[in-house]
Tab-separated table of C-alpha atoms in Angstrom:
chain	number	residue	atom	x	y	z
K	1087	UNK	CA	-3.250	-38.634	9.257
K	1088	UNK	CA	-2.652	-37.954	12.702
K	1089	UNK	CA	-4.129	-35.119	14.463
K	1090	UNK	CA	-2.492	-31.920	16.651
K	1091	UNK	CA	-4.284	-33.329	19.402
K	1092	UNK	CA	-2.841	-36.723	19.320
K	1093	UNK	CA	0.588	-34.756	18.798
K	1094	UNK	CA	0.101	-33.275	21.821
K	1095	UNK	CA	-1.144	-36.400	23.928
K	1096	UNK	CA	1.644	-37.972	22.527
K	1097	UNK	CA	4.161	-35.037	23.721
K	1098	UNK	CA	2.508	-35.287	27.372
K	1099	UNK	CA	3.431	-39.132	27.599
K	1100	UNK	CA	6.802	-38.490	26.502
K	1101	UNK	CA	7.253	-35.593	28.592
K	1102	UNK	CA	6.266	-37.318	31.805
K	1103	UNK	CA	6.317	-41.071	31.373
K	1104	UNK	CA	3.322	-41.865	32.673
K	1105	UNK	CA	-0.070	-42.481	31.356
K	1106	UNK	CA	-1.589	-41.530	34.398
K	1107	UNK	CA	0.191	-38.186	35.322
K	1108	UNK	CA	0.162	-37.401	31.480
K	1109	UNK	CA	-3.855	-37.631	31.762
K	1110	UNK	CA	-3.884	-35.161	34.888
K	1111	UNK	CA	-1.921	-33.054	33.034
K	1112	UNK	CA	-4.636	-32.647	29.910
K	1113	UNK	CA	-7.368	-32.851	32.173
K	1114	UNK	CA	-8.735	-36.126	30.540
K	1115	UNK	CA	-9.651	-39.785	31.949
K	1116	UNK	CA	-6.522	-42.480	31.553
K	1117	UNK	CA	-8.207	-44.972	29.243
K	1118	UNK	CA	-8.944	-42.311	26.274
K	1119	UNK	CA	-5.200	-41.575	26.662
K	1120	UNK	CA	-4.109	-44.949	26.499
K	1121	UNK	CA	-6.256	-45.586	23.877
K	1122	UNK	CA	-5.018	-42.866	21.769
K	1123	UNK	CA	-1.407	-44.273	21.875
K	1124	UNK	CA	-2.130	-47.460	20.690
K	1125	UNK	CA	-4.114	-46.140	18.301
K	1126	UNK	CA	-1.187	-43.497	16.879
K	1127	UNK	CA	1.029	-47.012	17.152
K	1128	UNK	CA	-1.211	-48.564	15.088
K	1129	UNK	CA	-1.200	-46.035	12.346
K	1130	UNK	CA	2.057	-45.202	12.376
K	1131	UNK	CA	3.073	-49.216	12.099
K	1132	UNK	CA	5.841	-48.692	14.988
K	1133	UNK	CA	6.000	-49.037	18.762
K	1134	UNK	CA	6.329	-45.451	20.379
K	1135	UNK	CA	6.922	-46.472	24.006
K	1136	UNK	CA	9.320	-49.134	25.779
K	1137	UNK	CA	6.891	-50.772	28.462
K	1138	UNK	CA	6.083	-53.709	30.299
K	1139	UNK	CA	3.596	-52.681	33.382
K	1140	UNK	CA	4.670	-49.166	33.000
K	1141	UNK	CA	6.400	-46.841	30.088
K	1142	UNK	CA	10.080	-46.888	30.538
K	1143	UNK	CA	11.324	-45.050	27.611
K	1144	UNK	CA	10.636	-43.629	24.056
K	1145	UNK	CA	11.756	-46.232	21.032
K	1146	UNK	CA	13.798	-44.830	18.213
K	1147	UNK	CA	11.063	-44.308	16.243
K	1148	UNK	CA	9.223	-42.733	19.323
K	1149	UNK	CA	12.469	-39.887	19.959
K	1150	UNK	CA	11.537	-38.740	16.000
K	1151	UNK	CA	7.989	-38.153	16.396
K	1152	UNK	CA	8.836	-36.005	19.414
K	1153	UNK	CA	11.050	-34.347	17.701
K	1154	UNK	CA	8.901	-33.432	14.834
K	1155	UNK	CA	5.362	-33.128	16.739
K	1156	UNK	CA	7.084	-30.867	18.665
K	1157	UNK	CA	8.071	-28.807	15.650
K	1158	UNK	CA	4.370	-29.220	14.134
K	1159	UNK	CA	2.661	-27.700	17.496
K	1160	UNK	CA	5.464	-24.757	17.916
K	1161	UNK	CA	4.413	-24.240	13.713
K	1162	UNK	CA	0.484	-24.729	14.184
K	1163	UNK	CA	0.930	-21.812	17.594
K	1164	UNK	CA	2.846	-19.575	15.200
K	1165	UNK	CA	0.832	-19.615	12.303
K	1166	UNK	CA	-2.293	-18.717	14.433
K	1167	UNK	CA	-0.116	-15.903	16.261
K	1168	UNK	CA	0.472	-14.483	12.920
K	1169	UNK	CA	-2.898	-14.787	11.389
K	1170	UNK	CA	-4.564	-12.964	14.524
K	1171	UNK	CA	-1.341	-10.453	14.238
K	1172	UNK	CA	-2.499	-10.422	10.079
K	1173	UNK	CA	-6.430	-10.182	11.037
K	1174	UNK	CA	-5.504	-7.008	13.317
K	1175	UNK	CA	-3.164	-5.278	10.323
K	1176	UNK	CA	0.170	-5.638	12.464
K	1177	UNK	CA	1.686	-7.720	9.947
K	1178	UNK	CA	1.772	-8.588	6.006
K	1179	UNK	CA	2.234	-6.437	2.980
K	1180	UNK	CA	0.790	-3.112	1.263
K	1181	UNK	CA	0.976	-2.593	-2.547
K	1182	UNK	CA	0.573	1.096	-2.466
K	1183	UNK	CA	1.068	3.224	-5.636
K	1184	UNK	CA	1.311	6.923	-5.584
K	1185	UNK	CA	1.604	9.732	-7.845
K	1186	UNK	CA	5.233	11.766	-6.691
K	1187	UNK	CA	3.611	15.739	-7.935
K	1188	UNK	CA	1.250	14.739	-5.193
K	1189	UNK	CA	2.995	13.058	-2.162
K	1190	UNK	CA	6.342	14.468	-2.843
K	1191	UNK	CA	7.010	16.008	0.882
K	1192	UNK	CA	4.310	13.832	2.223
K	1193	UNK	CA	5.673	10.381	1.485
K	1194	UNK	CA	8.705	10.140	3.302
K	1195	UNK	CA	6.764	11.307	6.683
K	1196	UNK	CA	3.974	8.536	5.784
K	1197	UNK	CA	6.184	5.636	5.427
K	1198	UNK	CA	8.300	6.431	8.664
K	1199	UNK	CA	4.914	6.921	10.694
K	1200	UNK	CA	3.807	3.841	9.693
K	1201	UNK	CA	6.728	1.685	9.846
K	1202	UNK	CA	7.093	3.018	13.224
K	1203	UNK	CA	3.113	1.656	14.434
K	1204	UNK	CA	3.268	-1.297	12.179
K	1205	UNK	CA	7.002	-2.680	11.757
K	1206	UNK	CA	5.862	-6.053	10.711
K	1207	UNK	CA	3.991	-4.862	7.673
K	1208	UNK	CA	6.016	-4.463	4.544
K	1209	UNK	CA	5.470	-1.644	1.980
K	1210	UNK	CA	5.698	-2.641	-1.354
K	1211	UNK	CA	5.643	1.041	-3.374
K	1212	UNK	CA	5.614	1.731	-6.783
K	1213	UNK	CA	5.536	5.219	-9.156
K	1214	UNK	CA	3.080	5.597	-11.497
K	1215	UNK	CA	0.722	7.787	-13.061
K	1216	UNK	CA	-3.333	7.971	-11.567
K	1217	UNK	CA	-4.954	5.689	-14.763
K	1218	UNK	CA	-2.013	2.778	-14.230
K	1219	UNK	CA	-2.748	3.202	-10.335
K	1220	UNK	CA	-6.646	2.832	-10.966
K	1221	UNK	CA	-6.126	-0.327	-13.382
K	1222	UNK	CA	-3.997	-2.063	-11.235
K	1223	UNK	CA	-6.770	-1.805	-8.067
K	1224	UNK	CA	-9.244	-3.148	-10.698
K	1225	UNK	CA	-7.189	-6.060	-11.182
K	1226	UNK	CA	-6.155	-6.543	-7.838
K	1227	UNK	CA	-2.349	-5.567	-8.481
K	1228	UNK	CA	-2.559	-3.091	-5.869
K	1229	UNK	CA	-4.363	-2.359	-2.266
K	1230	UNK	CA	-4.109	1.777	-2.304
K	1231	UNK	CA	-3.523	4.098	-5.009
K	1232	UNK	CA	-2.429	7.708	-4.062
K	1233	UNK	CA	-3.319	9.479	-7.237
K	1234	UNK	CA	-4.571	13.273	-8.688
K	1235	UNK	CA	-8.204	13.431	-9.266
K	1236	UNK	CA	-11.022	12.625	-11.311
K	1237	UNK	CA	-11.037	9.191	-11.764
K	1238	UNK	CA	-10.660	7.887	-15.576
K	1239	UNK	CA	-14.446	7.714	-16.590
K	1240	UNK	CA	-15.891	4.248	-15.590
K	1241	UNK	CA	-13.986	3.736	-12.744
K	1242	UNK	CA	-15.905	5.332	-9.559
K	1243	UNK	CA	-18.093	2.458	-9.378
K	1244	UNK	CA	-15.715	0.338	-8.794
K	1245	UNK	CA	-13.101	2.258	-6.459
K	1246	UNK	CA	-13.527	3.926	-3.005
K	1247	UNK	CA	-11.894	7.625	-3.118
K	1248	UNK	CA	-10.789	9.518	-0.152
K	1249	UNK	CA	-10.072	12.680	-1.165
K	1250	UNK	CA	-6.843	14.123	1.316
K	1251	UNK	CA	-5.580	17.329	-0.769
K	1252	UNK	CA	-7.474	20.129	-2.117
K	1253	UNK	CA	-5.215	22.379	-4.150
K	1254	UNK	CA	-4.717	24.222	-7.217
K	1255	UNK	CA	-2.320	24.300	-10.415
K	1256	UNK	CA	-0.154	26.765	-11.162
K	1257	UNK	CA	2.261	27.772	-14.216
K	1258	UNK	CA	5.329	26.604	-14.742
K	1259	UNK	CA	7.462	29.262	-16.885
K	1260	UNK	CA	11.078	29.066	-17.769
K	1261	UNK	CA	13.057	31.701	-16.047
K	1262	UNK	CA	14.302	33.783	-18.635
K	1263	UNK	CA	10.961	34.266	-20.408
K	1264	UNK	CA	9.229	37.634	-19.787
K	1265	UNK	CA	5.931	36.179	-17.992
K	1266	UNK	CA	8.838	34.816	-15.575
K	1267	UNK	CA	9.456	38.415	-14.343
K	1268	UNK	CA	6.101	40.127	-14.936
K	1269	UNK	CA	5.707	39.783	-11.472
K	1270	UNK	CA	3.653	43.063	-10.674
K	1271	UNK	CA	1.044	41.708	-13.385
K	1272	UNK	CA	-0.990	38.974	-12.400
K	1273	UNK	CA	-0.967	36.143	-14.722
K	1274	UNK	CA	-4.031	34.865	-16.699
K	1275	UNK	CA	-4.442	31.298	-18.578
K	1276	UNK	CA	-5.329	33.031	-21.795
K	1277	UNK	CA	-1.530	34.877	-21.515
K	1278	UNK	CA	-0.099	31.390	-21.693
K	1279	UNK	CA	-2.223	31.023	-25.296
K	1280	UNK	CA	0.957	31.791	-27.439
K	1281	UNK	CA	3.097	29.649	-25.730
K	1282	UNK	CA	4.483	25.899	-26.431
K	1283	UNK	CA	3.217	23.820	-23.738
K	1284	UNK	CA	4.787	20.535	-21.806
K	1285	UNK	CA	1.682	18.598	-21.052
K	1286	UNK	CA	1.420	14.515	-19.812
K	1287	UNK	CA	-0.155	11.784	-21.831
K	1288	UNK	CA	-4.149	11.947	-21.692
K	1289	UNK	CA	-3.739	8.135	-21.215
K	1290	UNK	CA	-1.966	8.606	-18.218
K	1291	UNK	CA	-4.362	10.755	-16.674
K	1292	UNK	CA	-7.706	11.473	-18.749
K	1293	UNK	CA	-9.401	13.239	-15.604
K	1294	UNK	CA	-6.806	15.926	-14.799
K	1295	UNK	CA	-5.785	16.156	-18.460
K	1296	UNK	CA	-9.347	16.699	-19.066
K	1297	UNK	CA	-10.174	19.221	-16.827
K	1298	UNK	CA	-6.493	21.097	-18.027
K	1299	UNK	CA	-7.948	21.318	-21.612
K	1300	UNK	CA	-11.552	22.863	-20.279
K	1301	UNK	CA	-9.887	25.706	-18.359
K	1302	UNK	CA	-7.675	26.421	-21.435
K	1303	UNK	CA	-11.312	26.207	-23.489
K	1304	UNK	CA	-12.291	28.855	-20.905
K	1305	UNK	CA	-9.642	31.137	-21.461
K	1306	UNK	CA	-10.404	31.142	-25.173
K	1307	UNK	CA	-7.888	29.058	-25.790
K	1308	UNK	CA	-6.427	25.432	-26.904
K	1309	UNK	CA	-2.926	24.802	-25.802
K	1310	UNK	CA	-0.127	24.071	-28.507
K	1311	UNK	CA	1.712	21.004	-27.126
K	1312	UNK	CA	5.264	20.961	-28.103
K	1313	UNK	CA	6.474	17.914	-25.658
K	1314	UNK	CA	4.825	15.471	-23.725
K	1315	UNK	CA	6.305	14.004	-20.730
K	1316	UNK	CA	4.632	11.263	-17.450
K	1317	UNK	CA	6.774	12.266	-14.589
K	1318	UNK	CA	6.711	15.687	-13.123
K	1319	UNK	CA	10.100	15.962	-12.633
K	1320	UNK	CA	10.834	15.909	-16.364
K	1321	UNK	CA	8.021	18.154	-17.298
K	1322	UNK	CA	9.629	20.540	-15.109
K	1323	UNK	CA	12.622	19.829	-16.612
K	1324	UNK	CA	11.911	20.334	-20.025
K	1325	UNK	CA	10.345	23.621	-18.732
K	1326	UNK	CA	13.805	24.759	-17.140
K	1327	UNK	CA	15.145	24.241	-20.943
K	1328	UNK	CA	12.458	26.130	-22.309
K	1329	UNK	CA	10.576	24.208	-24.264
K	1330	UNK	CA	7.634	25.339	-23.049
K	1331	UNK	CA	5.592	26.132	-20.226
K	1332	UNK	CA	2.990	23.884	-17.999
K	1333	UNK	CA	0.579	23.401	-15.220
K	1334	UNK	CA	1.767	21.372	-12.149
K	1335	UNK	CA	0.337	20.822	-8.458
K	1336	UNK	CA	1.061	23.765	-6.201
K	1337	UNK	CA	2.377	21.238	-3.684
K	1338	UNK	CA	5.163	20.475	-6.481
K	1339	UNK	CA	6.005	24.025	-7.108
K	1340	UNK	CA	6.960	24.479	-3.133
K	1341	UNK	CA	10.105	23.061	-3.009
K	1342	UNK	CA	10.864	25.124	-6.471
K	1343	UNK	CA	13.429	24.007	-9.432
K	1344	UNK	CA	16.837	26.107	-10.823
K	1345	UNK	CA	15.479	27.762	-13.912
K	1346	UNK	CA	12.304	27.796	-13.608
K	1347	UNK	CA	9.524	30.436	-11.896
K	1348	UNK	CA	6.035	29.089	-10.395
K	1349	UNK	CA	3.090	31.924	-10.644
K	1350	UNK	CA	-0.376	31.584	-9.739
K	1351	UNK	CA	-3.298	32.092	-12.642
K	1352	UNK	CA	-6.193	34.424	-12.257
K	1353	UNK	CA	-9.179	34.912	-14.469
K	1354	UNK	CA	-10.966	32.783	-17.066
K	1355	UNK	CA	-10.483	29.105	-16.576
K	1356	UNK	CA	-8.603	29.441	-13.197
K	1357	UNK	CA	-7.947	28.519	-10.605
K	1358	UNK	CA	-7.587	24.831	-11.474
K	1359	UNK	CA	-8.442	22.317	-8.864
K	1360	UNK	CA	-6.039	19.912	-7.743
K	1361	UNK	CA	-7.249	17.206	-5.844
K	1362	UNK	CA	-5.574	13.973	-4.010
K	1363	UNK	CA	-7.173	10.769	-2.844
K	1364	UNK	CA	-6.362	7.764	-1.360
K	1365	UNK	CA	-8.094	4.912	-3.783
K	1366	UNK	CA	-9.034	1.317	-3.708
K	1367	UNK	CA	-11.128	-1.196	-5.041
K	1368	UNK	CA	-14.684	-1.646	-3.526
K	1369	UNK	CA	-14.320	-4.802	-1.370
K	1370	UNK	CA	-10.419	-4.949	-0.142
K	1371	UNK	CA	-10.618	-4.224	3.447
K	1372	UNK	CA	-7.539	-5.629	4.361
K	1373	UNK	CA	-6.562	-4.789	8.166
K	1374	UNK	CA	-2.908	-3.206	7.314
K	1375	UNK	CA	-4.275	-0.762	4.297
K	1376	UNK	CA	-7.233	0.395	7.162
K	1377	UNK	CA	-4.188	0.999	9.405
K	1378	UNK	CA	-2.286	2.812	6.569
K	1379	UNK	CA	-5.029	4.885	5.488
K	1380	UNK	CA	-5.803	6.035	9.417
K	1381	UNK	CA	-1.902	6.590	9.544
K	1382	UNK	CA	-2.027	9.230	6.559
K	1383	UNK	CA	-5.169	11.155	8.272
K	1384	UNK	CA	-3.549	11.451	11.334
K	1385	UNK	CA	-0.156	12.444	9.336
K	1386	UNK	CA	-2.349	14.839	7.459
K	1387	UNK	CA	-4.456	16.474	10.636
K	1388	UNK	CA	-0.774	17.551	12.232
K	1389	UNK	CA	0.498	19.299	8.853
């Protein structure tokens, strides 16, 4: 198998024709040079060179392995340019899942911020709820995981978590019901007793669903669920038809929904921490997800 060096001792005969100036040229004695030659000539079975005294021109055979070592050294230069450019996080891909209730505004900011400092690395996103986020790290499906604290018991050993939100839950009431307009009397958990609630899948997010079902315990209470639904849009949704009312992130509630009022909770079992972090499994320290995470922080320190 020959060698990128001979490849390029080769290239510097061929280039100038002459064993000696070829030798100046890699800083290296004649007879080494020479010696390599043969020895590629040899190997390869086929004369390289047409000489008598001196080298007069490249044989058929020589004009393709020019041709080709020539590709093989621009190949070899380009794949260590792009493994420094990899080792520094300017290029290669992200697998980055995030939770919408909690990145909703802050998304669209984060991906143009980062596409902007790192265009050659590609963003490979995907919806989902916290628990599917946290088992894909675990099985290295995924580098970051946006998702709504706690973690699903079991996994902090595991998973770094960065927290980069610290809000609150608030009700979710359909328009026309008369908690909607109360609006001069603050609203309590335990007022929400009576009511049909819209509430996610415990498998899709054990800690927040969790910690939802101890401030209803608080309040005297355990809530009635009527509908379950994964995505926040539709459990807002389903609350605009009035099915029922719910808890979502305050940061949801901001950009509001037709049909349907957001109030803020006061005594027993409120107010209900929200919390987002940036996750990942213990030992991926990949350059590009240390460049997205710093790119979020900064995003976050300007809001």
């Amino acid at each position: 198998m020959l060698s990128l060096r001979q490849f390029q001792q080769f290239l510097a005969v061929a280039e100038t024709m002459s064993f000696r100036r070829a030798a100046e040229h890699l800083n290296m004695a004649q007879p080494p040079l020479t010696a390599t030659i043969r020895q590629m000539e040899a190997e390869l079975g086929v004369r390289l060179f047409e000489r008598t005294n001196r080298i007069n021109s490249l044989t058929a055979a020589g004009e393709v392995l020019r041709e080709e070592a020539q590709r093989t050294i621009d190949q070899a230069e380009r794949a260590v340019a792009l493994t420094r450019r990899a080792g520094t996080g300017e290029i290669g891909s992200l697998r980055i899942g995030f939770v919408a209730s909690a990145v909703r505004q802050l998304l669209p900011t984060l991906i143009a911020e980062f596409r902007e400092s790192q265009p050659g690395v590609v963003l490979e996103l995907e919806e989902a709820p916290s628990a599917r986020q946290i088992a894909a790290l675990l099985e290295d499906r995924m580098d970051l995981g946006i998702v709504a604290l706690p973690l699903p018991s079991g996994a902090e050993p595991r998973i770094l978590t960065q927290t980069i939100v610290r809000s609150r839950l608030v009700a979710a009431i359909p328009a026309r019901h008369p908690l909607a307009n109360a609006l001069h009397t603050p609203l309590t958990l335990a007022a929400l007793a009576d009511e049909g609630w819209v509430l996610f899948p415990a498998a899709e997010g054990p800690g927040l669903h969790s910690t939802i079902l101890r401030a209803c315990a608080q309040a005297g209470f355990t809530p009635r669920i009527v509908q379950r639904a994964v995505q926040m849009e539709t459990i807002v949704g389903l609350v605009a038809a009035g099915l029922g009312v719910a808890l979502v992130p305050s940061l949801f509630a901001e950009t509001g929904r037709e049909g349907v009022v957001f109030r803020d909770l006061v005594g027993h079992g409120s107010p209900i921490a929200y919390e987002v972090a940036l996750t990942r499994r213990k030992g991926n320290n990949l350059p590009a997800l240390e460049a997205f995470i710093q790119t979020v922080l900064r995003v976050l320190s300007l809001r």
